[in-house]
């Protein structure tokens, strides 16, 4: 397929996208719903992750800075109302969320980042300052023991536990942080697969997705990820030969390739984009959004890393955000916008050009 045909097909996937996004916003709370079924079914209020993912979509399409002040204030109140005054953590209404440390860590990172973008800040001290962070954050040695205890039989889930736990390192004073980073860097290098460049076990896409999770640690702290050439070759092998039945399996390879920044031939760039466009077409929904999984939107994305028929020790309870219908969800839709940017970049196009229709975002009448 030619570059122009690929670009046209990529852009066509976003028909109706902004209308879908608009209709996820809840003016009363200031948050965004996970899916249409969340809005129209009791018990699924707007949540931290979905709201943060909606913000990412708006930032990537250059209209976050144009939000009306009233909407900025409303979203700010949404986040601030989620913070626990004693611990400094941010929690959704569903009490099961507290049992998933990945969700807790991600919410802390999402909420603090969103508040910075909104020109605001948390109302209360964050967990490290509030002395509410886990005991393993007390020393580099205890942090390392925590990491060593994490099961990597499903690399995606295990590496997510490792990567999201790094939120505490980011909250530390600079001098303390460096001691933790040295230990973390040495440990990760010691357990990397020297044949593939990936970390952990499971299917190739699970290993790739785990490696993608770890890239957030390396990139945030400006540490060079080892064995980049090996990683590139294994990413190509995965794209060519494995089935991408989860939207993350389209986003994670592209973000990983974007991070490692190796030269890619024109032929391979076109191949990567064509595989990706063919894959994401299967997740596009009639409502204008994208589903996280091929058959439907998973009701609980917090446990969707471990697929039916597979096990992972001590998985937390499912935190349902929607009904699991054949519909767009915020988790997949925010990934779609990033996939689009990465594909445009591989095609030599400006990745910052907004999805067509961005100018009409405020004309949908939701606010």
Coordinates of C-alpha atoms in Angstrom, one line a residue:
X1 CA 0.0 0.0 0.0
X2 CA 1.3 3.5 -0.9
X3 CA 2.2 6.1 1.7
X4 CA -0.8 8.2 0.7
X5 CA -3.2 5.2 0.8
X6 CA -1.9 4.3 4.3
X7 CA -2.3 7.9 5.5
X8 CA -5.8 8.2 4.1
X9 CA -6.9 4.9 5.7
X10 CA -5.4 5.9 9.0
X11 CA -7.2 9.2 9.0
X12 CA -10.5 7.6 8.0
X13 CA -10.5 5.6 11.2
X14 CA -11.3 8.8 13.2
X15 CA -14.6 9.5 11.6
X16 CA -17.0 10.6 14.4
X17 CA -14.2 10.5 17.0
X18 CA -14.8 14.0 18.5
X19 CA -18.5 13.5 18.8
X20 CA -17.8 10.3 20.8
X21 CA -15.3 12.1 23.0
X22 CA -17.6 15.0 23.7
X23 CA -20.3 12.7 24.9
X24 CA -18.1 11.2 27.5
X25 CA -17.8 14.4 29.4
X26 CA -19.9 14.9 32.5
X27 CA -20.4 18.6 33.2
X28 CA -21.7 18.0 36.7
X29 CA -18.6 16.2 38.0
X30 CA -16.0 17.6 35.7
X31 CA -14.8 14.0 34.8
X32 CA -15.1 11.8 31.7
X33 CA -16.8 8.4 31.5
X34 CA -15.0 5.3 30.3
X35 CA -17.7 4.4 27.7
X36 CA -21.2 5.2 26.5
X37 CA -22.6 2.4 28.6
X38 CA -20.9 3.9 31.7
X39 CA -22.8 7.1 31.2
X40 CA -26.2 5.5 30.7
X41 CA -25.9 2.8 33.3
X42 CA -26.0 3.4 37.1
X43 CA -22.9 2.6 39.1
X44 CA -20.2 3.7 36.6
X45 CA -19.3 7.3 37.4
X46 CA -16.5 9.3 35.6
X47 CA -13.1 8.0 36.8
X48 CA -9.5 9.2 37.2
X49 CA -8.0 7.2 34.4
X50 CA -10.7 8.0 31.8
X51 CA -10.5 11.7 32.6
X52 CA -6.8 11.7 32.3
X53 CA -6.9 9.8 29.1
X54 CA -9.4 12.3 27.7
X55 CA -7.0 15.1 28.7
X56 CA -4.2 13.3 26.8
X57 CA -6.5 13.2 23.7
X58 CA -7.1 16.9 23.9
X59 CA -3.4 17.7 24.4
X60 CA -2.4 15.6 21.4
X61 CA -5.0 17.4 19.3
X62 CA -4.1 20.9 20.4
X63 CA -7.3 22.1 21.9
X64 CA -6.6 21.5 25.6
X65 CA -5.2 25.0 25.8
X66 CA -8.5 26.3 24.4
X67 CA -10.8 24.8 27.0
X68 CA -13.2 27.3 28.6
X69 CA -12.1 28.4 32.0
X70 CA -15.3 27.0 33.5
X71 CA -14.4 23.5 32.2
X72 CA -10.8 23.8 33.5
X73 CA -12.2 24.7 36.9
X74 CA -14.6 21.8 36.8
X75 CA -12.0 19.2 35.8
X76 CA -9.7 20.6 38.5
X77 CA -12.4 20.2 41.1
X78 CA -12.9 16.6 39.9
X79 CA -9.3 15.7 40.7
X80 CA -9.0 17.6 43.9
X81 CA -12.1 15.9 45.2
X82 CA -10.6 12.5 44.6
X83 CA -7.6 13.1 46.9
X84 CA -7.6 11.5 50.4
X85 CA -6.5 14.3 52.8
X86 CA -4.6 11.9 55.1
X87 CA -2.6 9.7 52.7
X88 CA -2.4 12.1 49.7
X89 CA -3.5 9.3 47.3
X90 CA -6.3 9.8 44.7
X91 CA -9.1 7.3 44.7
X92 CA -12.2 6.7 42.6
X93 CA -15.5 5.9 44.2
X94 CA -15.3 2.2 43.6
X95 CA -13.7 0.8 46.9
X96 CA -12.1 -2.1 45.0
X97 CA -9.7 0.3 43.3
X98 CA -7.6 0.5 46.5
X99 CA -6.9 -3.2 46.2
X100 CA -5.1 -2.7 42.8
X101 CA -1.7 -1.1 43.4
X102 CA -1.2 -0.5 39.7
X103 CA -4.5 1.5 39.6
X104 CA -3.5 3.4 42.8
X105 CA 0.0 4.3 41.5
X106 CA -1.4 5.2 38.1
X107 CA -4.1 7.4 39.6
X108 CA -1.4 9.2 41.6
X109 CA 0.7 9.9 38.5
X110 CA -2.3 10.7 36.3
X111 CA -3.9 13.1 38.9
X112 CA -0.7 15.0 39.7
X113 CA 0.2 15.4 36.1
X114 CA -3.3 16.5 35.1
X115 CA -3.4 19.1 37.9
X116 CA -0.1 20.5 36.6
X117 CA -1.5 20.8 33.1
X118 CA -4.6 22.5 34.6
X119 CA -2.4 25.1 36.3
X120 CA -3.3 23.8 39.7
X121 CA -2.0 21.4 42.3
X122 CA -3.1 18.8 44.9
X123 CA -4.9 20.1 48.0
X124 CA -2.9 17.9 50.4
X125 CA 0.7 16.6 50.7
X126 CA 1.4 13.6 48.4
X127 CA 2.1 10.1 49.9
X128 CA 5.9 10.5 50.3
X129 CA 5.6 13.8 52.1
X130 CA 2.6 12.5 54.0
X131 CA 4.6 9.5 55.1
X132 CA 1.9 7.2 53.6
X133 CA 4.1 5.6 50.9
X134 CA 4.7 1.8 51.2
X135 CA 7.4 0.6 53.5
X136 CA 9.5 -0.6 50.5
X137 CA 10.2 3.0 49.5
X138 CA 12.3 3.6 52.7
X139 CA 15.6 2.4 51.1
X140 CA 17.0 1.3 47.8
X141 CA 17.5 -2.2 49.2
X142 CA 13.9 -2.6 50.2
X143 CA 12.7 -1.2 46.9
X144 CA 14.8 -3.7 45.1
X145 CA 13.4 -6.5 47.3
X146 CA 9.9 -5.4 46.3
X147 CA 10.9 -5.6 42.6
X148 CA 12.5 -9.0 43.0
X149 CA 9.3 -10.3 44.5
X150 CA 7.2 -9.4 41.4
X151 CA 6.2 -12.3 39.3
X152 CA 7.2 -11.8 35.6
X153 CA 5.5 -14.9 34.2
X154 CA 3.2 -12.4 32.5
X155 CA 5.7 -9.7 31.6
X156 CA 3.0 -7.2 30.8
X157 CA 1.4 -7.3 34.3
X158 CA 4.7 -7.8 36.2
X159 CA 6.5 -5.0 34.5
X160 CA 3.5 -2.8 35.0
X161 CA 3.8 -3.4 38.7
X162 CA 7.5 -2.5 38.5
X163 CA 7.0 0.6 36.4
X164 CA 4.1 2.1 38.3
X165 CA 5.8 1.6 41.6
X166 CA 8.4 4.1 40.3
X167 CA 5.9 6.9 41.0
X168 CA 7.5 7.2 44.5
X169 CA 11.0 7.7 43.1
X170 CA 9.7 10.7 41.1
X171 CA 8.4 12.2 44.3
X172 CA 11.7 11.9 46.2
X173 CA 14.3 14.6 46.7
X174 CA 16.9 14.6 43.9
X175 CA 19.8 13.3 46.0
X176 CA 17.8 10.4 47.4
X177 CA 16.3 9.6 44.0
X178 CA 19.7 8.9 42.4
X179 CA 20.5 6.1 44.9
X180 CA 17.3 4.4 44.0
X181 CA 17.8 4.9 40.3
X182 CA 21.2 3.3 40.3
X183 CA 19.9 0.2 42.0
X184 CA 16.9 0.0 39.7
X185 CA 19.0 0.4 36.5
X186 CA 21.4 -2.3 37.5
X187 CA 18.7 -4.8 38.5
X188 CA 16.7 -4.3 35.2
X189 CA 19.9 -4.8 33.2
X190 CA 20.6 -8.0 35.1
X191 CA 17.2 -9.6 34.2
X192 CA 16.9 -8.5 30.5
X193 CA 16.7 -11.3 28.0
X194 CA 20.0 -11.1 26.1
X195 CA 18.5 -12.9 23.0
X196 CA 15.4 -10.7 22.5
X197 CA 16.0 -7.5 24.5
X198 CA 12.6 -8.1 26.2
X199 CA 11.9 -8.6 29.9
X200 CA 9.8 -11.4 31.5
X201 CA 7.8 -14.2 30.1
X202 CA 4.6 -14.9 28.3
X203 CA 3.6 -14.4 24.6
X204 CA 5.7 -12.2 22.5
X205 CA 3.1 -9.4 22.8
X206 CA 3.0 -9.8 26.5
X207 CA 6.8 -9.5 26.7
X208 CA 6.8 -6.6 24.3
X209 CA 4.1 -4.9 26.4
X210 CA 6.1 -5.5 29.6
X211 CA 9.2 -3.9 27.9
X212 CA 7.0 -1.0 26.8
X213 CA 6.0 -0.5 30.5
X214 CA 9.6 -0.4 31.5
X215 CA 10.4 2.2 28.9
X216 CA 8.4 4.7 31.0
X217 CA 11.0 4.2 33.8
X218 CA 13.9 4.7 31.4
X219 CA 12.5 7.7 29.6
X220 CA 11.2 9.5 32.6
X221 CA 14.6 9.4 34.3
X222 CA 16.6 9.8 31.0
X223 CA 18.4 6.4 31.4
X224 CA 19.4 4.6 28.2
X225 CA 17.5 1.3 27.7
X226 CA 20.0 -1.5 27.0
X227 CA 20.1 -3.6 23.8
X228 CA 18.0 -1.4 21.7
X229 CA 18.9 -3.2 18.4
X230 CA 17.7 -6.5 19.9
X231 CA 14.5 -4.9 21.0
X232 CA 13.9 -3.5 17.5
X233 CA 14.4 -6.9 15.8
X234 CA 12.1 -8.6 18.3
X235 CA 9.4 -5.9 17.9
X236 CA 9.5 -6.5 14.1
X237 CA 9.2 -10.3 14.6
X238 CA 6.2 -9.8 16.9
X239 CA 4.4 -7.4 14.5
X240 CA 4.9 -9.8 11.6
X241 CA 4.0 -13.1 13.2
X242 CA 1.8 -12.5 16.3
X243 CA -2.0 -11.7 16.5
X244 CA -2.8 -8.2 17.8
X245 CA -6.1 -8.9 19.5
X246 CA -5.8 -6.1 22.0
X247 CA -5.5 -2.4 21.1
X248 CA -2.5 -2.1 23.3
X249 CA -0.7 -4.5 20.9
X250 CA -0.9 -1.8 18.3
X251 CA 0.1 1.1 20.5
X252 CA 2.9 -0.5 22.6
X253 CA 5.2 -1.5 19.7
X254 CA 5.0 2.0 18.2
X255 CA 5.7 3.8 21.5
X256 CA 8.6 1.5 22.1
X257 CA 10.1 2.2 18.7
X258 CA 9.5 5.9 19.1
X259 CA 11.5 5.7 22.4
X260 CA 14.5 3.7 21.2
X261 CA 14.9 6.0 18.2
X262 CA 16.8 3.6 15.9
X263 CA 17.1 4.3 12.1
X264 CA 14.3 2.4 10.3
X265 CA 14.4 1.9 6.5
X266 CA 11.5 3.2 4.4
X267 CA 10.4 -0.3 3.5
X268 CA 10.2 -1.3 7.2
X269 CA 8.4 1.9 8.2
X270 CA 5.7 1.3 5.5
X271 CA 5.4 -2.3 6.7
X272 CA 5.0 -1.3 10.3
X273 CA 2.3 1.3 9.5
X274 CA 0.4 -1.1 7.2
X275 CA 0.3 -3.8 9.9
X276 CA -0.8 -1.2 12.5
X277 CA -3.5 0.3 10.3
X278 CA -4.9 -3.1 9.5
X279 CA -4.9 -4.0 13.2
X280 CA -6.6 -0.9 14.5
X281 CA -9.4 -1.1 11.9
X282 CA -10.7 -4.1 13.9
X283 CA -11.2 -2.0 17.0
X284 CA -13.1 0.9 15.5
X285 CA -16.7 1.2 16.6
X286 CA -19.8 2.7 15.1
X287 CA -20.1 5.2 18.0
X288 CA -16.9 6.9 16.8
X289 CA -14.5 5.5 19.5
X290 CA -12.3 2.4 19.7
X291 CA -12.6 -0.7 21.8
X292 CA -9.7 -2.0 23.8
X293 CA -10.4 -5.6 22.7
X294 CA -11.4 -6.9 19.3
X295 CA -14.7 -8.5 20.4
X296 CA -15.8 -5.7 22.8
X297 CA -14.8 -3.1 25.3
X298 CA -13.6 -4.9 28.5
X299 CA -15.7 -3.8 31.5
X300 CA -12.6 -3.8 33.8
X301 CA -9.4 -2.6 32.0
X302 CA -7.5 -3.1 35.3
X303 CA -7.5 -6.8 34.8
X304 CA -7.5 -7.0 31.0
X305 CA -3.7 -7.6 30.8
X306 CA -4.3 -11.2 31.8
X307 CA -6.5 -12.8 29.1
X308 CA -9.1 -15.6 29.6
X309 CA -7.4 -19.0 30.0
X310 CA -4.3 -17.4 31.6
X311 CA -3.4 -16.8 35.3
X312 CA -1.3 -14.4 37.2
X313 CA -0.8 -14.6 41.0
X314 CA -2.7 -12.3 43.3
X315 CA -4.6 -10.5 40.6
X316 CA -6.8 -7.8 42.2
X317 CA -10.6 -7.7 41.9
X318 CA -12.0 -6.4 38.6
X319 CA -12.9 -2.7 38.8
X320 CA -15.7 -2.3 36.4
X321 CA -15.9 1.0 34.5
X322 CA -18.5 -0.1 32.0
X323 CA -20.7 -2.9 30.8
X324 CA -18.3 -4.5 28.3
X325 CA -20.3 -3.8 25.2
X326 CA -19.3 -3.5 21.6
X327 CA -18.5 0.2 22.0
X328 CA -15.7 2.7 22.1
X329 CA -13.9 3.1 25.5
X330 CA -11.5 5.8 26.7
X331 CA -8.6 3.4 27.3
X332 CA -8.4 2.3 23.6
X333 CA -9.4 5.7 22.2
X334 CA -6.6 7.6 23.8
X335 CA -4.2 4.9 22.5
X336 CA -5.7 5.4 19.0
X337 CA -4.7 9.1 19.0
X338 CA -1.1 8.2 20.0
X339 CA -1.0 5.4 17.4
X340 CA -2.0 8.0 14.8
X341 CA 0.8 10.3 15.8
X342 CA 3.4 7.6 15.7
X343 CA 2.2 6.3 12.3
X344 CA 2.3 9.8 10.9
X345 CA 5.8 10.2 12.1
X346 CA 6.9 6.9 10.5
X347 CA 5.3 8.1 7.2
X348 CA 7.3 11.4 7.4
X349 CA 4.2 13.5 8.2
X350 CA 3.7 16.0 10.9
X351 CA 2.6 14.0 14.0
X352 CA 1.2 17.1 15.7
X353 CA -1.5 17.8 13.1
X354 CA -4.9 17.3 14.9
X355 CA -7.4 14.7 13.9
X356 CA -9.7 16.3 11.4
X357 CA -12.7 18.0 13.1
X358 CA -10.8 19.3 16.1
X359 CA -12.0 22.8 15.4
X360 CA -15.6 21.6 15.9
X361 CA -14.9 20.0 19.3
X362 CA -16.6 22.8 21.2
X363 CA -19.6 22.8 18.8
X364 CA -21.0 19.6 20.1
X365 CA -23.0 21.3 22.8
X366 CA -22.1 19.1 25.8
X367 CA -20.6 21.9 27.9

